């Protein structure tokens, strides 16, 4: 149908547009791209992800367990549990501690049921997300001297309506613990359900590891990961997965540091600890935040492998978080910490005849994980860090000379702590220095040229954590808006241009639960059923899926494009896909006309595409109701000879892809 607009309204529209953008659209900037000269190689694992169990990212997040405090090991053993209906009599339910017998998981629930039926209710992490038609897998460890107690399993919505039901009859008798499972289907969808066990009959039974998982885990692995969250990562094709943090590597004290050996093997033997984000921020308390390590180091390696990423573990260097206790291990007693690092390499790569390679094989992965690098320390600093790092480095390099080590440069990308480490680590020819920055948008824009003048030598930079914090608070309540993503994209053009220096980068943090976050902004937000990528997610994904192989020069008036006319740009060739890829952000509140002069012998095709991320509103967010508010729109572009003429929208980030022969 042809619609003819009234002439007057067309005139008014044109006039208004002219007033809004009077001059700029008419004078194209000439941007020169030199196609034939590779100025740096882009590492295949350049753009990765940072995973930490913060914001209920693992427990209560990607680790799909739905029962909170399944083994009664929280400081308050019945936290997350309640008893409703016909209160049991004194002594009918007890939490028993058998520390001698099972040091890693000492507590269990003892039921001595002689009276009326009663009901034990678990509230889930922030409720339980239940999907209509979905299978739910219940499992439990138990022992009973004689049969008698039957359990009815119920999923209930907040109005206590039953939306899923199964039953469990423990069928073995004896003094040993047994594991048994049963599955049932849900009849309705609800994001805030609860799980009940109604105890019927009479008898005695001991219970532990009361567990419920949805049937649709990633790759349908039993007791595995939330598929929607992994899929968002897989879609990014990240070059590496950094894990397990972050500050949880350090712990508030050394006793609560992350110890990978406690995170492998049967889940009932993984000794859980309090999550260091449990009480870190008074304004975001999370008293029910613990690390069960159901997502442990084997699963991390497996996840990285599943999504085609390199694994990048970060290990404790013998120092607890310096903002908390600052506890350090005595140098005389650092041996076990170093041994953990050596053993991890063997666990990942060792032949199955080695002690730790054998363990990996027993867990179901005889093939090595091909681990190539590891971080020693997270955000540690000072001479104490340097002396501990030296011991690790000597031991690891002696056994694995080609293994790459990532060294910390502390918490900030400038200042005395940074300078001390940056200077010393470079003198010591560090493989990688890990830089972290959580800064406002204008810092990101000002630092788009940061690496243009960095030394070109053997020490490379890993930008291991970064995010724009739109307000000045480092830990704000702000979600990722378009302003933060656009500033990230602008800085990232500077990382890409300097891919010979900055060889890896990861945005942080990755996940946040809408009802359980401690730190914001974050790249991906989830509730109990859904997840969405923020504008930053799309920026990261555009870089990662268009990383190219070779950096080429892109200039405006013969200079790197680091803010002239509020433009930021980088360009790469992908020699495998045979594509020229130009990334350019327009931080101006007006459209800008650009003529790209695509100089060189490389024969470009005359059609390409542009993926455009744009919003006129810098405060624009994505959300559960509008997950694609800021998301890429792809259109076809025309190249005439060696020229591409285009107009960049105000506040836009654009990825032009032009195939060549
Ligand atoms: O990403 C959140 C936190 O920021 C990390 O745990 C820590 O390394 C940094 O301070």
XYZ file of C-alpha atoms and ligand atoms in Angstrom:
671
model
C 0.000 0.000 0.000
C 1.342 3.404 -0.955
C 0.966 6.110 1.678
C 1.306 9.693 0.537
C 2.279 12.036 3.362
C 0.745 15.498 3.272
C 3.252 17.927 1.737
C 3.170 20.248 4.747
C 4.107 17.531 7.194
C 6.984 16.339 4.974
C 8.323 19.894 4.825
C 8.087 20.318 8.585
C 9.855 16.975 9.149
C 12.677 17.920 6.786
C 13.040 21.365 8.313
C 13.162 19.948 11.843
C 15.797 17.424 10.798
C 17.800 20.213 9.171
C 17.651 22.308 12.354
C 18.759 19.365 14.470
C 21.693 18.392 12.250
C 22.453 21.508 10.210
C 26.046 21.037 9.056
C 27.702 17.863 10.171
C 25.895 15.436 7.954
C 27.043 17.481 4.945
C 30.802 17.392 5.441
C 32.006 13.775 5.420
C 35.125 12.921 7.396
C 37.689 11.122 5.294
C 38.913 8.011 7.089
C 41.729 6.061 5.539
C 42.083 2.299 5.930
C 45.279 0.652 4.683
C 44.296 -2.837 3.723
C 47.544 -4.404 2.678
C 49.672 -3.781 5.731
C 49.148 -5.987 8.777
C 50.373 -3.971 11.764
C 49.680 -6.613 14.419
C 48.308 -10.101 14.787
C 45.081 -10.584 16.723
C 45.303 -13.527 19.106
C 42.546 -16.076 18.482
C 41.661 -15.872 22.189
C 41.727 -12.056 22.387
C 38.166 -11.466 23.689
C 37.114 -13.632 26.600
C 34.783 -13.708 29.574
C 35.389 -13.294 33.276
C 33.431 -15.641 35.501
C 33.111 -15.179 39.238
C 30.588 -16.454 41.740
C 29.410 -12.945 42.568
C 25.802 -11.698 42.281
C 24.638 -15.337 42.629
C 26.419 -16.057 39.364
C 27.252 -19.700 40.205
C 25.247 -20.929 43.209
C 21.720 -19.678 42.560
C 22.754 -18.846 38.982
C 24.471 -20.856 36.284
C 24.821 -23.903 38.561
C 21.296 -25.186 38.138
C 20.788 -26.634 41.645
C 17.437 -25.322 42.913
C 17.746 -26.243 46.601
C 19.444 -23.738 48.852
C 21.569 -25.212 51.645
C 21.040 -28.753 50.415
C 23.537 -30.226 52.869
C 22.735 -28.078 55.933
C 26.267 -26.642 56.038
C 25.358 -22.920 56.108
C 26.301 -21.159 59.340
C 22.646 -21.500 60.317
C 22.057 -25.152 59.393
C 18.392 -24.728 58.531
C 18.730 -21.485 56.607
C 16.521 -21.717 53.517
C 14.422 -24.442 55.118
C 11.225 -24.181 57.106
C 8.801 -26.635 58.584
C 5.147 -26.120 57.982
C 1.971 -28.037 58.701
C 1.593 -29.945 61.974
C 4.853 -28.992 63.640
C 6.812 -32.151 64.377
C 7.401 -33.064 67.965
C 10.572 -32.207 69.814
C 13.407 -34.341 68.449
C 11.548 -35.571 65.376
C 13.868 -33.453 63.175
C 17.467 -32.859 64.214
C 20.566 -31.506 62.486
C 23.340 -33.919 63.407
C 27.063 -33.218 63.062
C 29.413 -36.151 62.281
C 32.650 -34.254 61.830
C 34.892 -37.256 62.433
C 33.162 -39.365 59.830
C 32.670 -36.757 57.085
C 34.811 -33.671 57.614
C 33.888 -32.046 54.280
C 30.145 -32.375 54.780
C 29.553 -33.033 58.470
C 25.884 -32.185 58.920
C 22.817 -34.176 57.989
C 19.151 -34.192 58.865
C 17.866 -36.888 61.163
C 14.152 -37.645 60.997
C 12.591 -39.745 63.754
C 9.003 -39.705 62.683
C 6.418 -41.127 65.019
C 3.478 -38.721 64.748
C 1.466 -36.807 62.122
C 2.735 -35.984 58.682
C 4.808 -32.835 58.448
C 6.299 -30.808 55.655
C 9.826 -29.520 55.136
C 9.967 -26.554 52.757
C 12.920 -25.156 50.808
C 12.606 -21.608 49.526
C 15.180 -22.016 46.749
C 17.783 -19.335 46.158
C 15.472 -16.465 45.342
C 12.495 -18.737 44.906
C 12.546 -21.639 42.481
C 11.974 -21.108 38.765
C 9.572 -23.777 37.545
C 8.617 -24.385 33.911
C 5.425 -26.042 32.767
C 6.066 -29.497 31.332
C 9.665 -29.566 32.537
C 11.117 -32.635 34.226
C 12.551 -32.062 37.700
C 15.203 -34.452 39.018
C 15.116 -34.958 42.761
C 17.975 -36.780 44.463
C 18.980 -37.376 48.037
C 21.453 -39.272 50.157
C 19.850 -41.302 52.930
C 20.270 -44.141 55.335
C 17.572 -45.979 57.268
C 17.683 -48.970 59.530
C 14.193 -50.050 58.504
C 11.714 -48.792 55.916
C 8.751 -46.708 57.022
C 9.019 -43.086 55.930
C 7.625 -42.104 52.552
C 8.175 -38.659 51.045
C 5.794 -36.711 48.846
C 7.631 -34.133 46.734
C 5.771 -30.959 45.860
C 6.487 -27.835 43.869
C 4.152 -25.072 45.005
C 3.506 -21.598 43.671
C 3.483 -18.605 46.079
C -0.238 -19.220 46.703
C 0.672 -22.747 47.802
C -0.983 -24.309 44.792
C 0.749 -27.556 43.801
C 2.384 -27.164 40.373
C 4.405 -30.367 40.324
C 4.310 -33.574 42.326
C 6.364 -36.723 42.759
C 6.912 -39.291 45.447
C 9.972 -40.885 46.887
C 10.143 -44.162 48.733
C 13.652 -44.930 49.972
C 14.094 -48.527 48.907
C 17.317 -49.554 50.608
C 17.958 -50.364 54.227
C 21.259 -50.426 56.091
C 23.903 -48.407 57.860
C 25.535 -47.052 54.709
C 24.506 -43.900 52.925
C 22.657 -44.480 49.639
C 21.944 -42.123 46.766
C 18.582 -42.331 45.059
C 16.715 -40.142 42.636
C 13.295 -39.702 41.153
C 11.905 -37.348 38.529
C 8.539 -35.693 38.078
C 6.953 -33.097 35.814
C 5.790 -29.576 36.551
C 2.302 -28.572 35.479
C 2.699 -24.783 35.508
C 5.299 -22.087 35.102
C 6.214 -19.944 38.083
C 9.421 -18.004 38.847
C 8.975 -18.027 42.615
C 7.922 -21.534 43.589
C 9.002 -23.480 46.667
C 9.836 -27.131 47.133
C 8.259 -29.259 49.855
C 8.842 -32.708 51.181
C 5.873 -34.112 53.057
C 6.970 -36.897 55.392
C 4.430 -39.681 55.806
C 4.415 -42.949 57.749
C 6.533 -43.785 60.775
C 10.231 -44.574 61.012
C 13.735 -43.163 61.204
C 15.690 -41.828 58.268
C 18.819 -39.688 57.837
C 18.964 -37.295 54.873
C 21.706 -35.282 53.221
C 22.344 -33.572 49.864
C 18.667 -32.915 49.156
C 18.782 -31.774 45.565
C 16.517 -30.708 42.726
C 17.617 -29.893 39.197
C 15.642 -28.971 36.095
C 15.766 -31.503 33.269
C 16.974 -29.003 30.672
C 20.547 -28.445 31.854
C 23.293 -27.556 29.389
C 24.015 -30.616 27.232
C 21.530 -32.471 29.467
C 24.300 -33.162 31.952
C 23.018 -34.495 35.255
C 23.213 -31.867 37.988
C 24.707 -29.483 35.467
C 24.463 -25.872 34.365
C 21.601 -23.602 33.350
C 21.385 -23.948 29.589
C 20.101 -20.429 28.818
C 23.024 -18.837 30.649
C 25.636 -21.047 29.009
C 24.050 -20.425 25.622
C 24.486 -16.668 26.031
C 28.179 -17.313 26.619
C 28.485 -19.795 23.777
C 26.909 -17.256 21.406
C 29.739 -14.856 22.205
C 32.349 -17.423 21.112
C 34.683 -16.195 23.845
C 38.393 -16.787 23.375
C 38.869 -17.737 27.009
C 36.982 -18.152 30.257
C 38.683 -16.592 33.263
C 37.607 -18.282 36.497
C 36.905 -18.479 39.395
C 37.364 -14.723 39.914
C 37.860 -12.174 41.078
C 38.080 -11.597 44.780
C 36.760 -15.043 45.641
C 40.176 -16.352 44.590
C 41.681 -14.379 47.469
C 38.941 -14.894 50.087
C 38.416 -12.540 52.988
C 40.993 -14.627 54.806
C 43.209 -17.494 53.769
C 40.913 -20.112 55.271
C 38.200 -18.932 52.900
C 40.378 -18.635 49.812
C 39.430 -20.602 46.724
C 41.116 -24.020 46.756
C 40.531 -25.913 43.537
C 41.249 -29.319 45.031
C 38.177 -28.931 47.238
C 35.999 -28.448 44.161
C 36.430 -31.719 42.275
C 35.044 -35.214 42.757
C 31.712 -36.275 44.284
C 29.689 -33.196 45.186
C 29.001 -34.457 48.699
C 32.761 -34.376 49.349
C 33.293 -30.793 48.135
C 33.778 -28.763 51.266
C 31.739 -25.611 50.890
C 32.687 -22.206 52.267
C 30.971 -18.920 52.856
C 30.996 -16.771 49.718
C 33.169 -13.695 50.294
C 30.384 -11.532 48.820
C 28.060 -12.765 51.587
C 28.659 -9.755 53.794
C 31.034 -7.591 51.751
C 28.645 -4.689 51.194
C 26.382 -3.447 53.931
C 23.992 -2.070 51.308
C 23.679 -5.451 49.572
C 23.852 -8.098 52.301
C 23.595 -11.731 51.162
C 23.624 -13.841 54.328
C 22.561 -16.903 52.345
C 25.474 -16.737 49.883
C 27.770 -19.769 50.070
C 29.978 -21.621 47.623
C 28.961 -25.251 47.288
C 31.428 -25.769 44.417
C 28.867 -27.802 42.488
C 30.426 -25.805 39.675
C 34.011 -26.763 40.409
C 37.252 -26.815 38.482
C 36.421 -29.893 36.423
C 33.139 -28.298 35.340
C 34.928 -25.007 34.583
C 37.377 -26.765 32.303
C 34.510 -28.638 30.702
C 32.508 -25.434 30.198
C 35.449 -23.688 28.561
C 35.965 -26.688 26.295
C 32.251 -26.884 25.430
C 32.167 -23.329 24.169
C 35.518 -23.517 22.392
C 37.371 -21.245 24.813
C 40.747 -21.469 26.482
C 40.616 -21.973 30.231
C 42.229 -19.224 32.267
C 42.268 -20.140 35.956
C 43.396 -17.613 38.540
C 44.969 -19.029 41.693
C 45.533 -17.699 45.143
C 49.128 -16.483 45.548
C 49.305 -16.909 49.311
C 47.489 -13.654 50.069
C 43.919 -12.983 51.182
C 42.032 -9.894 49.992
C 44.039 -6.835 50.976
C 40.860 -4.805 51.453
C 39.689 -7.331 54.045
C 42.188 -9.108 56.291
C 45.267 -8.787 54.094
C 46.402 -12.080 55.618
C 49.478 -13.554 53.913
C 50.957 -17.001 54.171
C 54.410 -17.092 55.680
C 57.047 -17.583 52.993
C 58.214 -20.725 54.818
C 54.758 -22.206 54.389
C 53.974 -21.205 50.834
C 54.900 -24.662 49.486
C 51.345 -26.103 49.408
C 50.052 -23.020 47.550
C 52.681 -23.451 44.844
C 52.032 -27.179 44.755
C 48.346 -26.452 44.108
C 49.360 -24.487 41.007
C 51.670 -27.234 39.748
C 49.066 -29.889 40.437
C 46.418 -27.905 38.602
C 48.542 -27.924 35.462
C 48.941 -31.666 35.840
C 45.219 -32.074 36.486
C 44.459 -30.189 33.264
C 47.185 -31.531 31.009
C 48.897 -34.488 32.645
C 49.034 -37.915 31.142
C 46.555 -40.308 32.718
C 49.447 -42.093 34.384
C 50.194 -38.984 36.478
C 48.500 -38.537 39.856
C 46.319 -35.630 38.807
C 45.898 -36.623 35.172
C 44.515 -39.906 36.476
C 41.993 -38.027 38.602
C 40.866 -36.063 35.546
C 40.432 -39.315 33.630
C 38.422 -40.802 36.496
C 36.132 -37.799 36.334
C 35.425 -38.646 32.718
C 37.963 -36.658 30.718
C 41.021 -38.722 29.827
C 42.008 -36.255 27.119
C 43.993 -33.250 28.400
C 42.267 -29.874 28.624
C 45.287 -28.207 27.013
C 45.735 -25.519 29.633
C 48.216 -22.886 28.464
C 48.109 -20.183 31.099
C 47.183 -19.296 34.632
C 46.991 -16.197 36.803
C 48.893 -16.042 40.070
C 46.977 -13.723 42.373
C 43.914 -11.652 41.586
C 44.101 -8.027 42.681
C 47.149 -8.407 44.901
C 49.771 -5.749 45.236
C 52.866 -4.576 47.089
C 56.277 -6.121 47.777
C 54.546 -9.043 49.528
C 52.944 -9.940 46.240
C 56.192 -9.665 44.318
C 58.062 -11.962 46.682
C 55.337 -14.609 46.613
C 54.902 -14.338 42.862
C 58.647 -14.899 42.362
C 58.418 -18.241 44.190
C 55.460 -19.371 42.092
C 57.091 -18.234 38.859
C 60.349 -20.039 39.556
C 58.609 -23.319 40.386
C 56.126 -23.235 37.503
C 58.600 -22.144 34.842
C 61.110 -24.747 36.003
C 58.607 -27.505 35.288
C 56.631 -25.889 32.450
C 58.870 -23.326 30.698
C 56.312 -22.446 27.995
C 53.394 -22.054 30.338
C 52.210 -18.422 30.443
C 51.702 -16.670 33.743
C 49.451 -13.723 34.387
C 50.627 -11.301 37.042
C 48.499 -8.823 38.973
C 48.947 -5.077 38.733
C 46.658 -4.489 41.696
C 43.262 -2.880 41.785
C 43.749 0.236 39.668
C 45.239 1.131 36.308
C 47.341 3.987 37.722
C 48.806 5.199 41.009
C 51.677 4.075 43.210
C 50.635 0.455 43.568
C 50.233 0.113 39.827
C 53.558 1.821 39.091
C 55.504 -0.346 41.503
C 54.109 -3.552 40.041
C 54.141 -2.440 36.419
C 57.811 -1.471 36.671
C 58.944 -4.554 38.590
C 56.931 -7.014 36.564
C 58.270 -5.574 33.323
C 61.836 -5.753 34.670
C 61.159 -9.391 35.465
C 59.865 -9.951 31.925
C 56.392 -11.010 33.028
C 54.375 -12.828 30.378
C 51.163 -10.916 31.100
C 50.202 -8.047 33.361
C 46.573 -8.078 34.416
C 45.084 -4.563 34.394
C 41.695 -3.836 35.971
C 39.596 -0.758 35.504
C 36.185 0.142 36.813
C 35.902 3.766 35.791
C 33.397 6.346 34.504
C 32.663 6.639 30.790
C 34.874 9.693 30.259
C 37.885 7.752 31.631
C 37.258 5.066 29.058
C 37.073 7.616 26.256
C 40.235 9.378 27.424
C 42.057 6.046 27.580
C 41.237 4.800 24.093
C 44.835 5.677 23.172
C 46.336 4.246 26.391
C 48.201 1.426 24.696
C 49.367 3.363 21.635
C 52.503 4.297 23.556
C 53.004 1.117 25.617
C 56.343 -0.675 25.278
C 56.468 -3.246 22.508
C 58.320 -6.101 24.236
C 57.738 -9.573 25.640
C 55.416 -8.398 28.412
C 51.821 -8.357 27.225
C 48.726 -6.871 28.793
C 45.647 -8.795 29.838
C 42.806 -6.402 30.607
C 41.319 -8.942 32.954
C 38.458 -6.893 34.397
C 36.877 -3.708 33.158
C 33.533 -1.982 33.053
C 32.188 1.521 32.772
C 30.452 2.644 35.912
C 28.175 5.361 34.695
C 27.997 7.122 38.025
C 31.115 7.700 40.079
C 30.392 4.863 42.494
C 32.471 1.871 41.646
C 29.792 -0.364 43.089
C 26.689 1.449 42.008
C 23.148 0.363 41.553
C 23.257 1.333 37.918
C 22.663 -1.319 35.321
C 24.539 -1.304 32.063
C 23.100 1.460 29.973
C 23.968 2.393 26.436
C 26.404 5.073 27.590
C 28.515 2.506 29.419
C 28.486 0.093 26.504
C 29.326 2.769 23.955
C 32.277 3.968 26.030
C 33.466 0.359 26.404
C 33.231 -0.140 22.660
C 35.239 3.035 22.110
C 38.008 1.917 24.457
C 37.990 -1.555 22.954
C 38.894 -0.124 19.553
C 42.087 0.992 21.315
C 42.677 -2.512 22.673
C 42.156 -3.989 19.232
C 44.430 -1.469 17.528
C 47.126 -2.506 20.020
C 46.537 -6.240 19.758
C 50.305 -6.776 19.738
C 50.366 -5.421 23.320
C 46.912 -6.157 24.677
C 46.492 -9.804 23.905
C 43.430 -10.623 26.002
C 40.549 -8.737 27.580
C 37.442 -9.600 29.567
C 34.563 -7.452 30.788
C 33.562 -7.943 34.453
C 31.512 -9.100 36.188
C 29.628 -11.470 33.939
C 26.340 -12.474 35.605
C 23.959 -10.911 38.105
C 20.735 -12.215 39.570
C 18.117 -9.506 39.614
C 17.139 -10.338 43.218
C 20.602 -11.209 44.457
C 23.271 -8.924 43.047
C 26.014 -7.262 45.106
C 27.870 -5.472 42.333
C 26.575 -3.592 39.307
C 26.821 -3.108 36.394
C 27.153 -6.633 35.034
C 27.069 -8.040 31.534
C 24.175 -10.497 31.751
C 21.161 -10.276 34.057
C 19.089 -13.257 35.058
C 16.087 -14.153 37.165
C 15.006 -17.676 38.036
C 13.750 -18.413 34.534
C 15.123 -15.898 32.090
C 18.321 -14.136 31.135
C 19.194 -11.230 28.882
C 22.292 -9.551 27.543
C 22.853 -5.890 28.321
C 24.093 -3.423 25.692
C 27.584 -4.302 26.952
C 26.888 -7.947 26.124
C 26.246 -6.993 22.517
C 29.379 -4.866 22.350
C 31.441 -7.760 23.689
C 29.802 -10.191 21.320
C 30.399 -7.939 18.310
C 34.101 -7.720 19.109
C 34.454 -11.377 19.911
C 32.641 -12.677 16.853
C 34.433 -10.200 14.579
C 37.928 -10.355 15.993
C 39.778 -10.842 12.717
C 43.340 -12.033 12.380
C 45.360 -8.910 11.496
C 45.128 -5.315 12.615
C 45.327 -2.762 9.824
C 45.775 0.971 10.003
C 42.737 3.240 10.174
C 43.318 6.973 10.506
C 41.707 10.366 10.325
C 44.118 13.068 9.194
C 46.916 10.500 9.546
C 46.204 9.956 13.243
C 44.725 7.065 15.189
C 41.042 7.717 15.743
C 40.818 8.237 19.488
C 38.192 10.897 19.955
C 38.592 13.378 17.098
C 35.037 14.436 16.229
C 33.990 12.033 19.009
C 34.896 9.085 16.807
C 36.848 5.977 17.877
C 37.866 3.303 15.405
C 39.926 0.228 14.657
C 40.128 -2.121 11.706
C 41.141 -5.723 11.175
C 41.308 -8.197 8.353
C 40.002 -11.671 8.855
C 42.261 -13.629 6.538
C 40.332 -16.844 7.185
C 36.891 -15.454 6.409
C 38.340 -12.989 3.874
C 36.731 -9.925 5.372
C 37.737 -6.400 6.180
C 36.135 -5.439 9.494
C 35.931 -1.810 10.592
C 34.703 -0.967 14.068
C 33.765 2.634 14.661
C 31.813 4.384 17.398
C 30.182 7.756 17.111
C 29.947 9.306 20.568
C 28.418 12.509 19.244
C 24.783 13.434 19.666
C 24.567 13.977 15.916
C 24.934 11.830 12.827
C 28.323 11.936 11.148
C 28.990 11.357 7.488
C 32.066 9.305 6.759
C 33.903 8.449 3.595
C 36.109 5.432 4.120
C 39.013 5.353 1.700
C 39.827 1.636 1.488
C 43.358 1.826 0.215
C 45.324 -1.188 -1.057
C 45.606 -3.926 -3.625
C 43.189 -6.228 -1.783
C 40.180 -6.613 -4.033
C 37.032 -5.792 -2.087
C 33.583 -6.933 -3.096
C 31.022 -4.251 -3.698
C 28.545 -5.390 -1.064
C 29.011 -5.850 2.642
C 27.070 -5.459 5.862
C 27.055 -3.245 8.901
C 25.981 -4.361 12.374
C 24.782 -1.256 14.129
C 24.177 -0.782 17.846
C 22.524 2.548 18.510
C 20.207 4.454 20.768
C 19.469 8.153 20.898
C 19.071 7.712 24.651
C 22.344 7.093 26.483
C 20.365 5.870 29.486
C 18.678 3.147 27.471
C 18.784 -0.264 29.164
C 17.858 -3.733 28.046
C 15.459 -5.576 30.327
C 13.516 -8.797 30.728
C 10.563 -7.142 29.010
C 12.648 -5.508 26.297
C 15.849 -7.560 26.016
C 16.683 -6.260 22.566
C 16.183 -2.532 23.176
C 19.851 -2.046 22.324
C 20.885 -4.915 20.071
C 22.550 -5.129 16.666
C 20.627 -4.358 13.505
C 22.265 -5.584 10.322
C 21.943 -3.831 6.971
C 23.599 -4.195 3.594
C 26.154 -1.613 2.481
C 27.460 -0.680 -0.925
C 31.155 -0.190 -1.722
C 32.034 1.780 -4.794
C 35.529 0.991 -5.954
C 37.633 1.731 -2.913
C 35.112 3.937 -1.244
C 32.467 3.339 1.357
C 30.278 6.331 2.132
C 28.061 6.139 5.135
C 26.410 8.105 7.881
C 26.885 6.990 11.459
C 23.896 7.467 13.702
C 24.303 9.589 16.825
C 25.535 7.499 19.753
C 26.218 4.427 17.679
C 28.723 1.610 17.448
C 29.106 0.089 14.002
C 30.843 -2.981 12.674
C 31.315 -2.848 8.905
C 32.188 -6.116 7.203
C 33.377 -6.107 3.633
C 34.318 -9.376 1.950
C 37.344 -9.569 -0.318
C 38.634 -12.065 -2.880
O 34.353 -7.920 39.294
C 34.082 -7.681 40.634
C 35.330 -7.569 41.475
O 36.071 -6.467 41.066
C 36.301 -8.699 41.376
O 35.970 -9.742 42.208
C 37.583 -8.076 41.797
O 38.693 -8.677 41.214
C 37.420 -6.630 41.425
O 37.717 -5.797 42.467
